[in-house]
Coordinates of C-alpha atoms in Angstrom, one line a residue:
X11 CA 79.3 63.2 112.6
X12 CA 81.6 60.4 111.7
X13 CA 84.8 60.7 109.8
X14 CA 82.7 58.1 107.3
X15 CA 80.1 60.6 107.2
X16 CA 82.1 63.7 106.8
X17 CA 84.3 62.4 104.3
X18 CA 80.8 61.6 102.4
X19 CA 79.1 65.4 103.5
X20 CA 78.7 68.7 100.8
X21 CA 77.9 71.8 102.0
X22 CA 74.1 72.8 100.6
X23 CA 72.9 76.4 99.9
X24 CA 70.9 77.3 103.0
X25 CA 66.9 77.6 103.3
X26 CA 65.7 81.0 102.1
X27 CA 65.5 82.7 106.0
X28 CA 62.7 85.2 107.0
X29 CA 62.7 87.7 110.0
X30 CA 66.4 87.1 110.3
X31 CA 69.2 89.4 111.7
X32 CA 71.2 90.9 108.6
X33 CA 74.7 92.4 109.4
X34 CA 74.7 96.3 109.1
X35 CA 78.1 96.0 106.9
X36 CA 77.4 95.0 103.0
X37 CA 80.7 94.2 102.5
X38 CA 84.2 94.4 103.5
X39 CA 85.0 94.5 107.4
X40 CA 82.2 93.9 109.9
X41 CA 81.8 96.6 112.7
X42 CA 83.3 100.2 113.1
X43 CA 84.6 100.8 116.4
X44 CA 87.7 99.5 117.7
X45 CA 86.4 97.6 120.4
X46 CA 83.7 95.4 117.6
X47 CA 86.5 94.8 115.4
X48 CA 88.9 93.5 118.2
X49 CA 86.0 91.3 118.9
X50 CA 86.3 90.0 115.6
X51 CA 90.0 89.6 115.2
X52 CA 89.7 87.0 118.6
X53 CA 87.5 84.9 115.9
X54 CA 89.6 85.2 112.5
X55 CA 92.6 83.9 114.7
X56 CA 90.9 80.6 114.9
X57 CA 91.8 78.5 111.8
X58 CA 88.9 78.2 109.9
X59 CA 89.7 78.6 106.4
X60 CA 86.5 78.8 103.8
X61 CA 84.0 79.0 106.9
X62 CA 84.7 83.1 107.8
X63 CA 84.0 84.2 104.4
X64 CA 80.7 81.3 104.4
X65 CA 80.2 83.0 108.0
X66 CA 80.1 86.4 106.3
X67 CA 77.8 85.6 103.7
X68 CA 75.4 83.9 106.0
X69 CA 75.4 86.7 108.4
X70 CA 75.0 89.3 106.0
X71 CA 72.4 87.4 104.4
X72 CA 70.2 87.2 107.4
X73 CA 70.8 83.7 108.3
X74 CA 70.7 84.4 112.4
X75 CA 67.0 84.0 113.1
X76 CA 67.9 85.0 116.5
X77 CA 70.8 86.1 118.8
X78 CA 70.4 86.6 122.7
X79 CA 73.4 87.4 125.0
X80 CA 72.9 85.7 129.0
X81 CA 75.3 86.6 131.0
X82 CA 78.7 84.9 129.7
X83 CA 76.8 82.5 127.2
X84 CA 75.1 83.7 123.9
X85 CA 72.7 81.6 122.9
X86 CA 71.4 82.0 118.9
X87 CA 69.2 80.0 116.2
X88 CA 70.8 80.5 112.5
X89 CA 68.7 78.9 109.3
X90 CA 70.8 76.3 107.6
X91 CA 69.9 73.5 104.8
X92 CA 67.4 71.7 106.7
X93 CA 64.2 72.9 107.5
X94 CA 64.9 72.6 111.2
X95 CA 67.2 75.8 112.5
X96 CA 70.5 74.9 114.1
X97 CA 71.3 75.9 117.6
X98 CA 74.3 77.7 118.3
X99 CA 75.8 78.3 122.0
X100 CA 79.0 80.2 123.0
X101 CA 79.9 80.5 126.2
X102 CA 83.1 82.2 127.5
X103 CA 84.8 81.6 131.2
X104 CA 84.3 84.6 133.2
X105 CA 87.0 86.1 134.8
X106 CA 87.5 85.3 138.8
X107 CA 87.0 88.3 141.1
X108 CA 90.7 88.8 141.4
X109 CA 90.9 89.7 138.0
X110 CA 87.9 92.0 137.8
X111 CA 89.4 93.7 140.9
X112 CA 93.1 94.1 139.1
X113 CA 90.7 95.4 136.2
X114 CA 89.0 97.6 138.0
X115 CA 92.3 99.0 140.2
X116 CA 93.4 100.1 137.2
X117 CA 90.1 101.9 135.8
X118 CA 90.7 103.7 139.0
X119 CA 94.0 105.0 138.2
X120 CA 93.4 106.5 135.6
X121 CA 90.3 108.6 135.5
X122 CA 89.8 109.6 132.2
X123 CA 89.6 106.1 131.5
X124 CA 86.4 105.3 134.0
X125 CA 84.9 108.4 132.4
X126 CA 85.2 107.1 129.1
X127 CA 83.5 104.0 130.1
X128 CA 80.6 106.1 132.0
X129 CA 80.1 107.9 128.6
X130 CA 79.5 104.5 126.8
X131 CA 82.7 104.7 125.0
X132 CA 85.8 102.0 125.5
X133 CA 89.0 104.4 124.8
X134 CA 91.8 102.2 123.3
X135 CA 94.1 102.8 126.2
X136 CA 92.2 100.7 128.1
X137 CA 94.0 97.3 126.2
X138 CA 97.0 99.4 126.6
X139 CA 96.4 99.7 130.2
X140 CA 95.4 96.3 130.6
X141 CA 98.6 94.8 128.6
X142 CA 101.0 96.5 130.8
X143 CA 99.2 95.1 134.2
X144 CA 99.2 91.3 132.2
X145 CA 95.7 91.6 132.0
X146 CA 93.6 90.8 128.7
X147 CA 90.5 93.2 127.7
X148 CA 89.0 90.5 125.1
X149 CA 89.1 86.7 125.5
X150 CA 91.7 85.6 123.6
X151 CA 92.8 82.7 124.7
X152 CA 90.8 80.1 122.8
X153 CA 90.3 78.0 125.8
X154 CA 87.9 80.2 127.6
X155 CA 85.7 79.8 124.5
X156 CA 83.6 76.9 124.2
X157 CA 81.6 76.4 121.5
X158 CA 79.0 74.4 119.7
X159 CA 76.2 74.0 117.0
X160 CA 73.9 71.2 116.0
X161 CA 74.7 71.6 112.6
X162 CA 76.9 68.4 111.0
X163 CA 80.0 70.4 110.2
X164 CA 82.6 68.7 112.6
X165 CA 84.4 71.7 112.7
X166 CA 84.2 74.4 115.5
X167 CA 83.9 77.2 114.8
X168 CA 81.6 76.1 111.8
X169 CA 80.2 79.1 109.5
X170 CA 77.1 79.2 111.4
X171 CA 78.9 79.9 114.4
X172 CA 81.2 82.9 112.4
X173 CA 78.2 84.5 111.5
X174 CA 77.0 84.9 115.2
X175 CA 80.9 85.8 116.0
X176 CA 80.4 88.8 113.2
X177 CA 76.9 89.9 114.6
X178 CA 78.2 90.1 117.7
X179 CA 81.0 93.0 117.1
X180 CA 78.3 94.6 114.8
X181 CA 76.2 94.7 117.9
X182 CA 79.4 95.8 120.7
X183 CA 79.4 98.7 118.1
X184 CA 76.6 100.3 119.8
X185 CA 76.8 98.1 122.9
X186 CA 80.6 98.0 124.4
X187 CA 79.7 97.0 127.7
X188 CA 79.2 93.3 125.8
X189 CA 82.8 93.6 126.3
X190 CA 82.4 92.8 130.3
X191 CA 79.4 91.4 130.2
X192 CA 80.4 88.0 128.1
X193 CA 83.5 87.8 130.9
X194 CA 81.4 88.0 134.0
X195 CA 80.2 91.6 134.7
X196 CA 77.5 93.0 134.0
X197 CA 77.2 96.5 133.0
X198 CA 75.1 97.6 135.9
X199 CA 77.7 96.1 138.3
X200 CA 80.7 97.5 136.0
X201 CA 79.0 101.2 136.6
X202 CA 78.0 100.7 140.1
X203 CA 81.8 99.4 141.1
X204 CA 83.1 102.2 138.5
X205 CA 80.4 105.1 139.7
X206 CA 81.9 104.9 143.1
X207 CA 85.3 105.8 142.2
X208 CA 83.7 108.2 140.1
X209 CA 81.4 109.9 142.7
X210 CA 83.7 109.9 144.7
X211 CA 86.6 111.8 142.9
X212 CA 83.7 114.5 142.3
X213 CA 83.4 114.3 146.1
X214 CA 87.0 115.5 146.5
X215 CA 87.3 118.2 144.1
X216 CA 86.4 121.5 145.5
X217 CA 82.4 122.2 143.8
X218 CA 84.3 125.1 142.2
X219 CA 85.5 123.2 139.7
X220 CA 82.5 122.8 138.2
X221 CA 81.7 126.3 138.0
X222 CA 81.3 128.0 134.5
X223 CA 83.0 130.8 135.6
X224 CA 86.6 131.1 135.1
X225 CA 87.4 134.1 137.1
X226 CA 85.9 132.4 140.1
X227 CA 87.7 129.5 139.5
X228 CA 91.3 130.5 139.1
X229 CA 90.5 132.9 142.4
X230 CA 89.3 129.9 144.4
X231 CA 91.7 127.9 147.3
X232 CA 94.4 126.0 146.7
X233 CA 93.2 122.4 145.2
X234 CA 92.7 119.3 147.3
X235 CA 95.0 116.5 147.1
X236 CA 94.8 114.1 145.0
X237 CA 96.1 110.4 144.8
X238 CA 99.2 110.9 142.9
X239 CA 99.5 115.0 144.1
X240 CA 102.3 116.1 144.4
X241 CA 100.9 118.6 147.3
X242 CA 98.1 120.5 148.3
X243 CA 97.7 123.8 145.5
X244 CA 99.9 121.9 142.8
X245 CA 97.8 123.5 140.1
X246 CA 97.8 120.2 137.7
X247 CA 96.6 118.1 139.8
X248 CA 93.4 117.1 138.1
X249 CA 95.6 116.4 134.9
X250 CA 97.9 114.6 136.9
X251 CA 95.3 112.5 138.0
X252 CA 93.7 111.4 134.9
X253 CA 96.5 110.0 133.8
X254 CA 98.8 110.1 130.3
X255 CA 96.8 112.3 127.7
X256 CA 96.7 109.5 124.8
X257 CA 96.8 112.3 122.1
X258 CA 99.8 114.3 123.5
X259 CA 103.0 113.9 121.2
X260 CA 105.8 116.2 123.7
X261 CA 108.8 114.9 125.1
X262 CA 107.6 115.9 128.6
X263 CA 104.3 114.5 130.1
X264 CA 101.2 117.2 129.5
X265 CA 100.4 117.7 132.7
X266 CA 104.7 118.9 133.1
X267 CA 104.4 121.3 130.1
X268 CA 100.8 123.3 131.1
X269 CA 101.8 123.7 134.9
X270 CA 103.9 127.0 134.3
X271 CA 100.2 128.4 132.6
X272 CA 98.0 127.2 135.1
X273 CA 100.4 128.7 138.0
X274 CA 101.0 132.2 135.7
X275 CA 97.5 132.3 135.4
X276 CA 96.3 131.4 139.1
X277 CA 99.2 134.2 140.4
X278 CA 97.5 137.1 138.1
X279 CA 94.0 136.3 140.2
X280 CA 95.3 136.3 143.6

């Protein structure tokens, strides 16, 4: 469109759509979990004025006739004016394999955190995790984002585009591996590379551990090491190795403040 033309352009009620994708949320914020709504603050940082709350309405009005995720690119139809659907394309720069490997060294470290991920969930302390390496969770840095739609608006993000933003956190709210998947890894590959780490710290732990029977297991050997073990029979060691409890408010670190009990306790079974 033409600066002429623009200057000369008025936004038009869009065509009635039918079949269309309607956001879950009514009103207020889009998305529940952490992760969806992160998802969304990458797009309100973009200046767009009027168009997120003209996104809102046409996502919540059912405007996105369709909405199809492809590796790094998302590819969706969303009824405007015109009888013809606009076409909508976002497509985000994957991260290099250096990165996914610093990404994935640190999932490592801490175990609690791939365990999280292997249960579906993305615990905040990942970000946290992240930040601290100099390593970003969501794409924000507008310049890996580029984006486009056949509508007229000369503006990018138009609303049509913020209404596919929206859906999409409404949708990492049940799917958070999007998260990975729109920067270059897939979730199959994000559990295989994390499911080896995870099989095998299972693989080192004695198979008492998993035993439902406390008596057997405070009677058992001496622990293996671990990475980060402070020596063979330290009786925190699995604590140790998952990392910094996030909900634990003490001035020393958990695994510090339980080791007297889990060494009183292992001495009265030997």
């Amino acid at each position: 469109m033409t600066m002429e033309n623009w200057r000369s352009y008025r936004p038009r009620a869009p065509r009635e759509a039918r079949g269309g994708i309607k956001a879950s949320s009514r009103r207020g914020d889009f998305a529940e979990s952490w992760w969806g709504k992160r998802w969304i603050e990458v797009l309100e940082s973009f200046p767009l004025g009027a168009r997120l709350g003209r996104g809102k309405a046409c996502a919540r009005r059912g405007q996105v006739l369709s909405l199809d995720v492809r590796g790094g690119r998302v590819e969706a139809q969303v009824q405007g004016s015109r009888a013809k659907p606009y076409r909508c394309h976002i497509d985000i720069a994957p991260f290099d394999e250096e990165i996914w490997r610093r990404i994935l060294d640190v999932l490592g470290a801490h175990a609690y955190l791939a365990a999280a991920l292997l249960g579906g969930r993305v615990p905040p302390e990942l970000e946290d995790a992240l930040e601290r390496e100099g390593l970003p969770l969501f794409p924000v840095d507008e310049r890996r984002i580029a984006m486009s739609c056949s509508c007229p608006d000369w503006s990018v993000p138009c609303k049509h585009l913020a209404a596919v933003f929206y859906l999409l956190g409404e949708r990492m709210d049940g799917d958070p591996f999007l998260i990975f998947e729109l920067q270059g890894l897939s979730r199959e590959e994000l559990l295989r590379r994390v499911g080896v780490e995870a099989v095998s710290l299972e693989e080192e732990l004695a198979p008492e551990l998993l035993t439902a029977d406390g008596e057997t297991f405070w009677r058992t050997a001496p622990l293996p090491p671990l990475p980060g073990d402070r020596g063979v029979g330290d009786p925190a060691a699995l604590l140790r190795q998952m990392g910094p409890f996030p909900l634990w408010r003490g001035e020393e670190p958990l695994e510090e403040a339980l080791e007297p009990v889990y060494r009183a306790v292992r001495e009265k079974y030997r």
